[in-house]
mmCIF file of C-alpha atoms and ligand atoms in Angstrom:
data_model
loop_
_atom_site.group_PDB
_atom_site.id
_atom_site.type_symbol
_atom_site.label_atom_id
_atom_site.label_comp_id
_atom_site.label_asym_id
_atom_site.label_seq_id
_atom_site.Cartn_x
_atom_site.Cartn_y
_atom_site.Cartn_z
ATOM 1 C CA MET A 1 37.883 -66.968 36.926
ATOM 2 C CA ASN A 2 41.681 -66.989 36.702
ATOM 3 C CA THR A 3 42.974 -64.577 39.366
ATOM 4 C CA SER A 4 46.381 -66.085 40.055
ATOM 5 C CA ILE A 5 48.745 -66.031 37.090
ATOM 6 C CA THR A 6 52.434 -66.029 36.339
ATOM 7 C CA THR A 7 53.607 -62.856 34.564
ATOM 8 C CA PRO A 8 52.468 -63.275 30.954
ATOM 9 C CA GLU A 9 54.346 -62.057 27.887
ATOM 10 C CA PRO A 10 52.473 -58.849 26.983
ATOM 11 C CA VAL A 11 50.706 -58.507 23.678
ATOM 12 C CA ARG A 12 52.337 -55.853 21.454
ATOM 13 C CA ASP A 13 50.798 -53.325 19.080
ATOM 14 C CA VAL A 14 51.883 -52.365 15.551
ATOM 15 C CA PHE A 15 54.801 -50.340 16.998
ATOM 16 C CA ALA A 16 55.791 -53.158 19.412
ATOM 17 C CA ARG A 17 54.397 -51.314 22.434
ATOM 18 C CA PRO A 18 53.309 -53.745 25.148
ATOM 19 C CA LEU A 19 49.917 -53.602 26.842
ATOM 20 C CA GLN A 20 50.537 -53.011 30.549
ATOM 21 C CA ASP A 21 48.079 -50.549 32.058
ATOM 22 C CA LEU A 22 44.326 -50.469 32.199
ATOM 23 C CA ARG A 23 42.645 -47.272 33.375
ATOM 24 C CA ILE A 24 39.100 -47.864 34.459
ATOM 25 C CA SER A 25 36.659 -44.960 34.521
ATOM 26 C CA VAL A 26 34.010 -45.879 37.091
ATOM 27 C CA THR A 27 31.902 -42.741 36.698
ATOM 28 C CA ASP A 28 31.725 -39.744 34.391
ATOM 29 C CA ARG A 29 30.369 -37.596 37.235
ATOM 30 C CA CYS A 30 32.363 -35.289 39.434
ATOM 31 C CA ASN A 31 32.038 -33.046 42.455
ATOM 32 C CA PHE A 32 34.467 -30.593 40.771
ATOM 33 C CA ARG A 33 34.174 -28.833 37.448
ATOM 34 C CA CYS A 34 37.831 -28.258 36.648
ATOM 35 C CA THR A 35 37.668 -25.907 33.714
ATOM 36 C CA TYR A 36 40.404 -27.834 31.898
ATOM 37 C CA CYS A 37 38.525 -31.143 32.205
ATOM 38 C CA MET A 38 34.765 -30.838 32.642
ATOM 39 C CA PRO A 39 33.424 -27.375 31.950
ATOM 40 C CA ARG A 40 29.966 -26.748 33.390
ATOM 41 C CA ALA A 41 28.423 -25.895 30.063
ATOM 42 C CA LEU A 42 29.360 -25.405 26.474
ATOM 43 C CA PHE A 43 27.594 -22.840 24.324
ATOM 44 C CA GLY A 44 24.844 -22.610 26.961
ATOM 45 C CA ALA A 45 24.106 -26.359 27.091
ATOM 46 C CA ASP A 46 24.732 -28.205 30.369
ATOM 47 C CA HIS A 47 27.376 -30.900 30.375
ATOM 48 C CA ALA A 48 25.477 -34.185 29.796
ATOM 49 C CA PHE A 49 26.115 -37.275 31.938
ATOM 50 C CA LEU A 50 25.542 -40.970 31.291
ATOM 51 C CA SER A 51 22.431 -42.610 32.712
ATOM 52 C CA ARG A 52 22.999 -45.162 35.490
ATOM 53 C CA SER A 53 21.811 -48.006 33.254
ATOM 54 C CA ALA A 54 24.631 -47.269 30.798
ATOM 55 C CA LEU A 55 27.324 -48.039 33.380
ATOM 56 C CA LEU A 56 29.280 -51.288 33.462
ATOM 57 C CA SER A 57 28.614 -53.264 36.628
ATOM 58 C CA PHE A 58 31.473 -54.196 38.978
ATOM 59 C CA GLU A 59 31.133 -57.816 37.856
ATOM 60 C CA GLU A 60 31.543 -56.762 34.218
ATOM 61 C CA ILE A 61 34.598 -54.647 35.037
ATOM 62 C CA PHE A 62 36.100 -57.553 36.967
ATOM 63 C CA LYS A 63 35.498 -59.961 34.080
ATOM 64 C CA LEU A 64 37.065 -57.561 31.610
ATOM 65 C CA ALA A 65 40.122 -57.027 33.796
ATOM 66 C CA GLY A 66 40.395 -60.817 34.099
ATOM 67 C CA ALA A 67 40.447 -61.072 30.299
ATOM 68 C CA LEU A 68 43.186 -58.427 30.020
ATOM 69 C CA VAL A 69 45.597 -59.631 32.711
ATOM 70 C CA PRO A 70 46.702 -62.601 30.546
ATOM 71 C CA LEU A 71 47.577 -60.086 27.793
ATOM 72 C CA GLY A 72 50.093 -58.282 30.031
ATOM 73 C CA VAL A 73 48.085 -55.823 32.107
ATOM 74 C CA ASN A 74 49.930 -55.523 35.409
ATOM 75 C CA LYS A 75 48.549 -52.202 36.584
ATOM 76 C CA LEU A 76 44.941 -51.179 37.087
ATOM 77 C CA ARG A 77 44.005 -47.597 37.892
ATOM 78 C CA LEU A 78 40.529 -46.497 38.938
ATOM 79 C CA THR A 79 39.638 -43.069 37.728
ATOM 80 C CA GLY A 80 36.799 -41.051 36.231
ATOM 81 C CA GLY A 81 35.193 -38.510 36.690
ATOM 82 C CA GLU A 82 35.635 -38.638 40.413
ATOM 83 C CA PRO A 83 35.934 -42.358 41.229
ATOM 84 C CA LEU A 84 34.911 -41.910 44.866
ATOM 85 C CA LEU A 85 31.454 -40.849 43.716
ATOM 86 C CA ARG A 86 30.758 -44.402 42.524
ATOM 87 C CA ARG A 87 28.745 -46.067 45.252
ATOM 88 C CA ASP A 88 30.385 -49.016 47.072
ATOM 89 C CA LEU A 89 33.594 -48.594 45.132
ATOM 90 C CA GLU A 90 35.443 -50.563 47.789
ATOM 91 C CA ARG A 91 33.524 -53.633 46.602
ATOM 92 C CA LEU A 92 35.105 -53.289 43.153
ATOM 93 C CA VAL A 93 38.497 -52.667 44.771
ATOM 94 C CA ALA A 94 38.167 -55.893 46.749
ATOM 95 C CA GLN A 95 37.375 -57.813 43.552
ATOM 96 C CA LEU A 96 40.250 -56.321 41.549
ATOM 97 C CA ALA A 97 42.695 -56.802 44.425
ATOM 98 C CA ARG A 98 42.397 -60.547 43.831
ATOM 99 C CA PHE A 99 44.645 -60.364 40.754
ATOM 100 C CA GLN A 100 48.038 -61.393 42.010
ATOM 101 C CA GLY A 101 51.027 -59.413 40.774
ATOM 102 C CA VAL A 102 48.786 -56.588 39.549
ATOM 103 C CA GLU A 103 49.155 -53.143 41.125
ATOM 104 C CA LEU A 104 45.868 -51.479 41.954
ATOM 105 C CA ALA A 105 45.845 -47.678 42.058
ATOM 106 C CA MET A 106 43.383 -44.795 42.009
ATOM 107 C CA THR A 107 43.454 -41.148 40.973
ATOM 108 C CA THR A 108 41.100 -38.902 42.939
ATOM 109 C CA ASN A 109 40.529 -35.261 43.742
ATOM 110 C CA GLY A 110 40.760 -36.373 47.377
ATOM 111 C CA VAL A 111 37.731 -34.643 48.865
ATOM 112 C CA LEU A 112 35.931 -37.861 49.814
ATOM 113 C CA LEU A 113 39.008 -39.603 51.193
ATOM 114 C CA PRO A 114 38.253 -38.787 54.842
ATOM 115 C CA ARG A 115 35.130 -40.961 54.431
ATOM 116 C CA LYS A 116 36.609 -43.605 52.156
ATOM 117 C CA ALA A 117 40.344 -44.069 52.751
ATOM 118 C CA VAL A 118 40.154 -46.773 55.411
ATOM 119 C CA ALA A 119 37.640 -48.880 53.457
ATOM 120 C CA LEU A 120 39.716 -48.577 50.281
ATOM 121 C CA ARG A 121 42.872 -49.615 52.060
ATOM 122 C CA GLN A 122 41.171 -52.551 53.752
ATOM 123 C CA ALA A 123 39.717 -53.631 50.407
ATOM 124 C CA GLY A 124 43.247 -53.859 48.975
ATOM 125 C CA LEU A 125 43.932 -50.612 47.101
ATOM 126 C CA ASP A 126 47.735 -50.322 46.764
ATOM 127 C CA ARG A 127 48.384 -46.734 45.722
ATOM 128 C CA LEU A 128 46.741 -43.346 45.563
ATOM 129 C CA THR A 129 47.313 -40.264 43.458
ATOM 130 C CA VAL A 130 45.571 -37.089 44.595
ATOM 131 C CA SER A 131 45.106 -34.122 42.280
ATOM 132 C CA LEU A 132 45.748 -30.652 43.693
ATOM 133 C CA ASP A 133 46.450 -27.694 41.426
ATOM 134 C CA ALA A 134 47.263 -24.931 43.913
ATOM 135 C CA LEU A 135 47.767 -24.240 47.606
ATOM 136 C CA ASP A 136 45.834 -20.980 47.790
ATOM 137 C CA ASP A 137 42.046 -21.108 47.678
ATOM 138 C CA ALA A 138 41.627 -18.319 45.151
ATOM 139 C CA THR A 139 43.663 -20.147 42.499
ATOM 140 C CA PHE A 140 42.417 -23.594 43.451
ATOM 141 C CA MET A 141 38.787 -22.524 43.143
ATOM 142 C CA ARG A 142 39.538 -20.891 39.833
ATOM 143 C CA MET A 143 40.831 -24.256 38.650
ATOM 144 C CA ASN A 144 38.133 -26.522 40.193
ATOM 145 C CA ASP A 145 35.123 -24.193 39.733
ATOM 146 C CA ALA A 146 33.424 -25.911 42.670
ATOM 147 C CA ASN A 147 34.112 -23.691 45.657
ATOM 148 C CA THR A 148 36.118 -26.474 47.242
ATOM 149 C CA SER A 149 38.888 -25.342 49.525
ATOM 150 C CA VAL A 150 42.475 -26.596 49.500
ATOM 151 C CA ARG A 151 41.848 -27.563 53.130
ATOM 152 C CA ASP A 152 39.414 -30.287 52.031
ATOM 153 C CA VAL A 153 41.965 -31.907 49.762
ATOM 154 C CA LEU A 154 44.711 -31.686 52.378
ATOM 155 C CA ALA A 155 42.331 -33.379 54.841
ATOM 156 C CA GLY A 156 41.850 -36.150 52.271
ATOM 157 C CA ILE A 157 45.601 -36.577 51.881
ATOM 158 C CA GLU A 158 46.025 -36.795 55.622
ATOM 159 C CA ALA A 159 43.225 -39.339 55.924
ATOM 160 C CA ALA A 160 44.879 -41.452 53.235
ATOM 161 C CA GLN A 161 48.191 -41.392 55.068
ATOM 162 C CA GLN A 162 46.527 -42.330 58.316
ATOM 163 C CA ALA A 163 44.798 -45.213 56.561
ATOM 164 C CA GLY A 164 48.209 -46.568 55.575
ATOM 165 C CA PHE A 165 48.722 -45.261 52.037
ATOM 166 C CA GLU A 166 52.401 -44.428 51.672
ATOM 167 C CA HIS A 167 54.274 -42.506 48.995
ATOM 168 C CA LEU A 168 51.195 -40.722 47.700
ATOM 169 C CA LYS A 169 51.565 -38.865 44.446
ATOM 170 C CA ILE A 170 50.137 -35.393 43.985
ATOM 171 C CA ASN A 171 49.136 -34.382 40.441
ATOM 172 C CA ALA A 172 49.013 -30.702 39.522
ATOM 173 C CA VAL A 173 47.980 -29.465 36.087
ATOM 174 C CA ILE A 174 49.740 -26.176 35.360
ATOM 175 C CA ARG A 175 48.112 -23.600 33.085
ATOM 176 C CA ARG A 176 50.106 -20.632 31.918
ATOM 177 C CA GLY A 177 48.751 -17.414 33.353
ATOM 178 C CA VAL A 178 46.509 -19.249 35.834
ATOM 179 C CA ASN A 179 48.499 -21.271 38.352
ATOM 180 C CA GLU A 180 52.180 -21.326 37.469
ATOM 181 C CA HIS A 181 52.947 -19.803 40.888
ATOM 182 C CA ALA A 182 51.599 -23.057 42.348
ATOM 183 C CA VAL A 183 54.715 -24.858 41.120
ATOM 184 C CA LEU A 184 56.937 -23.459 43.844
ATOM 185 C CA ASP A 185 54.140 -23.418 46.449
ATOM 186 C CA LEU A 186 53.378 -27.107 45.978
ATOM 187 C CA ALA A 187 57.008 -28.155 45.659
ATOM 188 C CA ARG A 188 57.904 -26.326 48.859
ATOM 189 C CA TYR A 189 54.919 -27.697 50.763
ATOM 190 C CA PHE A 190 55.419 -31.359 49.808
ATOM 191 C CA ARG A 191 59.228 -31.504 49.907
ATOM 192 C CA SER A 192 60.456 -33.605 52.812
ATOM 193 C CA THR A 193 57.033 -35.212 53.333
ATOM 194 C CA GLY A 194 57.649 -38.429 51.364
ATOM 195 C CA LEU A 195 54.958 -37.396 48.849
ATOM 196 C CA THR A 196 55.914 -36.738 45.231
ATOM 197 C CA VAL A 197 54.359 -33.857 43.312
ATOM 198 C CA ARG A 198 54.104 -34.338 39.551
ATOM 199 C CA PHE A 199 53.450 -31.255 37.464
ATOM 200 C CA ILE A 200 51.421 -32.006 34.332
ATOM 201 C CA GLU A 201 51.402 -29.975 31.162
ATOM 202 C CA TYR A 202 47.902 -28.817 30.316
ATOM 203 C CA MET A 203 46.624 -30.969 27.431
ATOM 204 C CA ASP A 204 44.173 -30.481 24.571
ATOM 205 C CA VAL A 205 42.144 -33.434 25.752
ATOM 206 C CA GLY A 206 38.422 -33.431 24.987
ATOM 207 C CA ALA A 207 36.686 -30.836 22.884
ATOM 208 C CA THR A 208 35.359 -28.318 25.365
ATOM 209 C CA ASN A 209 38.222 -26.735 27.308
ATOM 210 C CA GLY A 210 39.249 -24.271 24.608
ATOM 211 C CA TRP A 211 42.910 -25.319 24.856
ATOM 212 C CA GLN A 212 45.475 -23.227 23.009
ATOM 213 C CA PRO A 213 49.185 -24.114 22.685
ATOM 214 C CA THR A 214 49.975 -20.835 24.467
ATOM 215 C CA ASP A 215 48.135 -22.097 27.596
ATOM 216 C CA VAL A 216 50.795 -24.738 28.142
ATOM 217 C CA PHE A 217 53.340 -23.999 30.844
ATOM 218 C CA SER A 218 55.982 -26.447 29.697
ATOM 219 C CA ALA A 219 57.872 -29.023 31.738
ATOM 220 C CA GLN A 220 61.006 -27.129 30.780
ATOM 221 C CA ASP A 221 59.579 -23.932 32.311
ATOM 222 C CA ILE A 222 58.507 -25.862 35.408
ATOM 223 C CA LEU A 223 61.959 -27.373 35.854
ATOM 224 C CA ALA A 224 63.588 -23.971 35.359
ATOM 225 C CA LEU A 225 61.455 -22.566 38.204
ATOM 226 C CA LEU A 226 62.294 -25.482 40.468
ATOM 227 C CA ARG A 227 65.991 -25.254 39.659
ATOM 228 C CA GLN A 228 66.090 -21.602 40.713
ATOM 229 C CA GLN A 229 65.367 -22.895 44.225
ATOM 230 C CA TRP A 230 66.820 -26.364 44.469
ATOM 231 C CA ALA A 231 69.380 -28.641 42.858
ATOM 232 C CA LEU A 232 67.667 -31.504 40.995
ATOM 233 C CA GLU A 233 69.175 -34.784 39.833
ATOM 234 C CA PRO A 234 67.318 -36.961 37.302
ATOM 235 C CA VAL A 235 66.177 -40.367 38.532
ATOM 236 C CA THR A 236 66.119 -43.132 35.941
ATOM 237 C CA SER A 237 62.761 -44.808 35.717
ATOM 238 C CA ASN A 238 60.995 -47.458 33.704
ATOM 239 C CA PRO A 239 60.682 -46.369 30.040
ATOM 240 C CA HIS A 240 56.890 -46.735 30.179
ATOM 241 C CA ALA A 241 56.566 -44.271 33.077
ATOM 242 C CA VAL A 242 55.038 -40.993 31.919
ATOM 243 C CA ALA A 243 56.705 -38.789 34.540
ATOM 244 C CA GLN A 244 60.298 -37.591 34.430
ATOM 245 C CA VAL A 245 61.367 -37.839 38.044
ATOM 246 C CA TYR A 246 64.027 -35.744 39.817
ATOM 247 C CA ARG A 247 65.605 -36.073 43.241
ATOM 248 C CA TYR A 248 66.173 -32.929 45.300
ATOM 249 C CA GLY A 249 69.925 -32.530 45.757
ATOM 250 C CA ASP A 250 69.464 -31.896 49.487
ATOM 251 C CA GLY A 251 67.726 -35.228 50.079
ATOM 252 C CA ALA A 252 64.206 -33.766 50.463
ATOM 253 C CA GLY A 253 62.619 -36.420 48.223
ATOM 254 C CA GLU A 254 61.458 -36.421 44.614
ATOM 255 C CA VAL A 255 59.467 -34.262 42.227
ATOM 256 C CA GLY A 256 58.269 -35.008 38.682
ATOM 257 C CA VAL A 257 57.075 -33.441 35.456
ATOM 258 C CA ILE A 258 54.755 -34.958 32.861
ATOM 259 C CA ALA A 259 55.550 -33.366 29.522
ATOM 260 C CA SER A 260 52.604 -34.789 27.603
ATOM 261 C CA VAL A 261 52.556 -31.927 25.106
ATOM 262 C CA THR A 262 56.142 -30.775 24.650
ATOM 263 C CA GLN A 263 57.843 -34.193 24.937
ATOM 264 C CA PRO A 264 55.180 -36.754 24.025
ATOM 265 C CA PHE A 265 55.670 -40.325 25.151
ATOM 266 C CA CYS A 266 53.565 -42.183 22.579
ATOM 267 C CA ARG A 267 56.563 -44.360 21.697
ATOM 268 C CA HIS A 268 56.283 -46.041 25.071
ATOM 269 C CA CYS A 269 52.547 -45.741 25.661
ATOM 270 C CA SER A 270 51.242 -48.965 27.172
ATOM 271 C CA ARG A 271 47.779 -47.763 28.267
ATOM 272 C CA LEU A 272 44.314 -48.903 27.499
ATOM 273 C CA ARG A 273 41.301 -47.005 28.842
ATOM 274 C CA LEU A 274 37.873 -48.317 29.733
ATOM 275 C CA SER A 275 35.074 -45.752 29.687
ATOM 276 C CA THR A 276 32.283 -45.836 32.239
ATOM 277 C CA ASP A 277 29.850 -47.220 29.667
ATOM 278 C CA GLY A 278 32.082 -50.045 28.513
ATOM 279 C CA LYS A 279 34.114 -48.820 25.572
ATOM 280 C CA LEU A 280 37.833 -49.468 25.263
ATOM 281 C CA PHE A 281 40.029 -46.642 23.995
ATOM 282 C CA THR A 282 43.572 -47.320 22.872
ATOM 283 C CA CYS A 283 44.426 -43.602 23.059
ATOM 284 C CA LEU A 284 43.362 -40.676 25.254
ATOM 285 C CA PHE A 285 42.646 -38.705 22.093
ATOM 286 C CA ALA A 286 40.611 -41.290 20.211
ATOM 287 C CA SER A 287 37.143 -40.318 19.075
ATOM 288 C CA GLU A 288 35.795 -43.875 18.892
ATOM 289 C CA GLY A 289 36.017 -46.664 21.430
ATOM 290 C CA PHE A 290 35.671 -50.415 21.004
ATOM 291 C CA ASP A 291 32.306 -51.562 22.376
ATOM 292 C CA VAL A 292 33.278 -54.243 24.875
ATOM 293 C CA LYS A 293 30.029 -53.953 26.845
ATOM 294 C CA THR A 294 28.135 -55.722 24.089
ATOM 295 C CA LEU A 295 30.691 -58.533 24.130
ATOM 296 C CA LEU A 296 30.520 -58.784 27.924
ATOM 297 C CA ARG A 297 26.740 -58.988 27.765
ATOM 298 C CA SER A 298 26.727 -61.474 24.896
ATOM 299 C CA GLY A 299 27.865 -64.276 27.171
ATOM 300 C CA MET A 300 31.370 -64.465 25.725
ATOM 301 C CA THR A 301 33.761 -66.438 27.916
ATOM 302 C CA GLU A 302 36.791 -64.768 29.435
ATOM 303 C CA ASP A 303 39.122 -66.671 27.047
ATOM 304 C CA GLU A 304 37.085 -65.556 24.033
ATOM 305 C CA LEU A 305 37.264 -61.989 25.274
ATOM 306 C CA THR A 306 41.028 -62.278 25.743
ATOM 307 C CA ASN A 307 41.410 -63.424 22.139
ATOM 308 C CA ARG A 308 39.280 -60.584 20.781
ATOM 309 C CA LEU A 309 41.118 -57.964 22.841
ATOM 310 C CA ARG A 310 44.510 -59.348 21.822
ATOM 311 C CA LEU A 311 43.529 -58.479 18.266
ATOM 312 C CA LEU A 312 42.397 -54.992 19.306
ATOM 313 C CA TRP A 313 45.804 -54.198 20.814
ATOM 314 C CA GLN A 314 47.753 -55.850 17.992
ATOM 315 C CA GLN A 315 46.060 -53.488 15.524
ATOM 316 C CA ARG A 316 46.771 -50.336 17.563
ATOM 317 C CA THR A 317 48.608 -47.519 15.767
ATOM 318 C CA ASP A 318 47.781 -44.495 18.000
ATOM 319 C CA GLN A 319 50.378 -41.765 18.415
ATOM 320 C CA TYR A 320 48.292 -38.597 18.631
ATOM 321 C CA SER A 321 50.640 -36.563 20.826
ATOM 322 C CA GLN A 322 53.611 -37.377 18.650
ATOM 323 C CA LEU A 323 51.767 -35.915 15.642
ATOM 324 C CA ARG A 324 49.860 -33.137 17.478
ATOM 325 C CA PHE A 325 51.502 -30.196 15.778
ATOM 326 C CA GLN A 326 51.972 -31.802 12.356
ATOM 327 C CA ALA A 327 48.406 -31.702 11.093
ATOM 328 C CA PRO A 328 45.151 -30.023 12.081
ATOM 329 C CA ARG A 329 42.929 -32.134 14.331
ATOM 330 C CA LEU A 330 39.969 -33.288 12.305
ATOM 331 C CA HIS A 331 38.285 -35.547 14.829
ATOM 332 C CA ARG A 332 36.469 -34.741 18.062
ATOM 333 C CA PRO A 333 38.096 -36.601 20.957
ATOM 334 C CA GLN A 334 36.118 -37.763 23.982
ATOM 335 C CA GLU A 335 36.158 -35.821 27.250
ATOM 336 C CA MET A 336 38.733 -37.029 29.763
ATOM 337 C CA SER A 337 36.161 -37.241 32.541
ATOM 338 C CA TYR A 338 34.276 -39.791 30.412
ATOM 339 C CA LEU A 339 37.068 -42.048 29.263
ATOM 340 C CA GLY A 340 39.242 -41.823 32.355
ATOM 341 C CA GLY A 341 42.244 -39.578 32.963
HETATM 342 N N1 SAM B 401 38.762 -36.790 39.392
HETATM 343 C C1 SAM B 401 40.011 -37.430 39.594
HETATM 344 C C2 SAM B 401 41.118 -36.414 39.734
HETATM 345 O O1 SAM B 401 40.931 -35.261 39.371
HETATM 346 O O2 SAM B 401 42.179 -36.816 40.184
HETATM 347 C C3 SAM B 401 40.373 -38.457 38.540
HETATM 348 C C4 SAM B 401 40.030 -38.147 37.111
HETATM 349 S S1 SAM B 401 40.967 -36.797 36.401
HETATM 350 C C5 SAM B 401 40.322 -36.768 34.759
HETATM 351 C C6 SAM B 401 42.567 -37.526 36.255
HETATM 352 C C7 SAM B 401 43.704 -36.582 36.060
HETATM 353 O O3 SAM B 401 43.587 -35.957 34.809
HETATM 354 C C8 SAM B 401 43.793 -35.466 37.089
HETATM 355 O O4 SAM B 401 45.046 -35.480 37.720
HETATM 356 C C9 SAM B 401 43.606 -34.219 36.264
HETATM 357 O O5 SAM B 401 44.320 -33.152 36.777
HETATM 358 C C10 SAM B 401 44.105 -34.660 34.904
HETATM 359 N N2 SAM B 401 43.589 -33.836 33.813
HETATM 360 C C11 SAM B 401 42.307 -33.577 33.510
HETATM 361 N N3 SAM B 401 42.201 -32.765 32.444
HETATM 362 C C12 SAM B 401 43.468 -32.491 32.049
HETATM 363 C C13 SAM B 401 44.039 -31.715 31.006
HETATM 364 N N4 SAM B 401 43.276 -31.039 30.140
HETATM 365 N N5 SAM B 401 45.378 -31.678 30.899
HETATM 366 C C14 SAM B 401 46.159 -32.371 31.763
HETATM 367 N N6 SAM B 401 45.686 -33.139 32.754
HETATM 368 C C15 SAM B 401 44.358 -33.189 32.914
HETATM 369 FE FE1 SF4 B 402 36.652 -33.885 38.178
HETATM 370 FE FE2 SF4 B 402 39.107 -34.818 38.121
HETATM 371 FE FE3 SF4 B 402 38.060 -33.693 35.945
HETATM 372 FE FE4 SF4 B 402 38.608 -32.154 38.000
HETATM 373 S S1 SF4 B 402 40.087 -33.325 36.790
HETATM 374 S S2 SF4 B 402 36.688 -32.154 36.830
HETATM 375 S S3 SF4 B 402 38.236 -33.504 39.701
HETATM 376 S S4 SF4 B 402 37.394 -35.559 36.885
HETATM 377 FE FE1 SF4 B 403 49.294 -42.804 24.456
HETATM 378 FE FE2 SF4 B 403 47.611 -41.591 22.794
HETATM 379 FE FE3 SF4 B 403 48.738 -40.222 24.788
HETATM 380 FE FE4 SF4 B 403 50.214 -41.001 22.696
HETATM 381 S S1 SF4 B 403 48.528 -39.561 22.657
HETATM 382 S S2 SF4 B 403 50.770 -41.170 24.864
HETATM 383 S S3 SF4 B 403 49.259 -42.994 22.219
HETATM 384 S S4 SF4 B 403 47.312 -41.950 24.995
#
């Protein structure tokens, strides 16, 4: 297994976009039911989950990552579902941390961090993003539909900091008419703490959240709110970064917006997603994934896998968000909790 490599020249897709990030969904289950991501039921039927036997093993995930690093992947992010629900996740972290020059990150709702943060840090996890959509329980519970209090997430953030995770990012999805007041609450709370809040436009991901364009509280609206309180200066970042980052004029740190709907970033999208059951998706809005589990279980060598996946990326033409409002959506995309947010 080749874990130590010099930075390879990334493979490029049809629009010359390099492959750089792999998001790995380690479970489709969650201890929240955020209404924008994983509604409890649709038309009376319970949300269905994958059976345990459908999941990729840690060894399979490690082999796949090993096949993708030579194609340019330099960032791995564990996600889900709620990644901390996957048993012994730190064992996978320890395996993936062996790739030199590859950043290893995780996005979590934070509730299990008091139990897990130290083990994750010791296993070699580099960075953490914690999702938190409001600072008052009434709004937060309306968003997470799980009766979980803001206190539990804040305890997770604190545990992560104590375990040595620095510069945590906080993700907040903003829905018009539901939690736009959280913009100023969260910004005020996390200013001057060294943590960066990123406000995300609510997206039409999946097929069950009933998204309407009017539900989007745009990045422009978010920035206008922030600017009523504080001076903001744009920070230049890498063109493949999804967040637009701003520095508070008074030196209180940074804040970001992710304008996935109103200012799509398909032109620079360098992400590949691995679903819990071993399908690769070249776009968050794709309806079909590439079945890599069968290849992994067929005994293919890592080099053979690399060659097959090079072809997959070279043929990629996805640009859903860029075209979102130009034509009606005819396909049914996968749920985000399944293919990894
Ligand atoms: N459970 C973990 C969490 O919530 O952080 C990781 C998985 S979650 C799918 C990853 C990210 O996707 C979260 O920050 C969540 O807020 C975001 N997300 C989920 N559904 C979304 C939507 N419809 N629009 C925008 N962001 C969404
Ligand atoms: Fe769970 Fe994260 Fe989706 Fe909320 S956003 S339901 S925490 S996977
Ligand atoms: Fe990337 Fe697809 Fe999102 Fe565009 S719509 S930024 S191609 S994941």
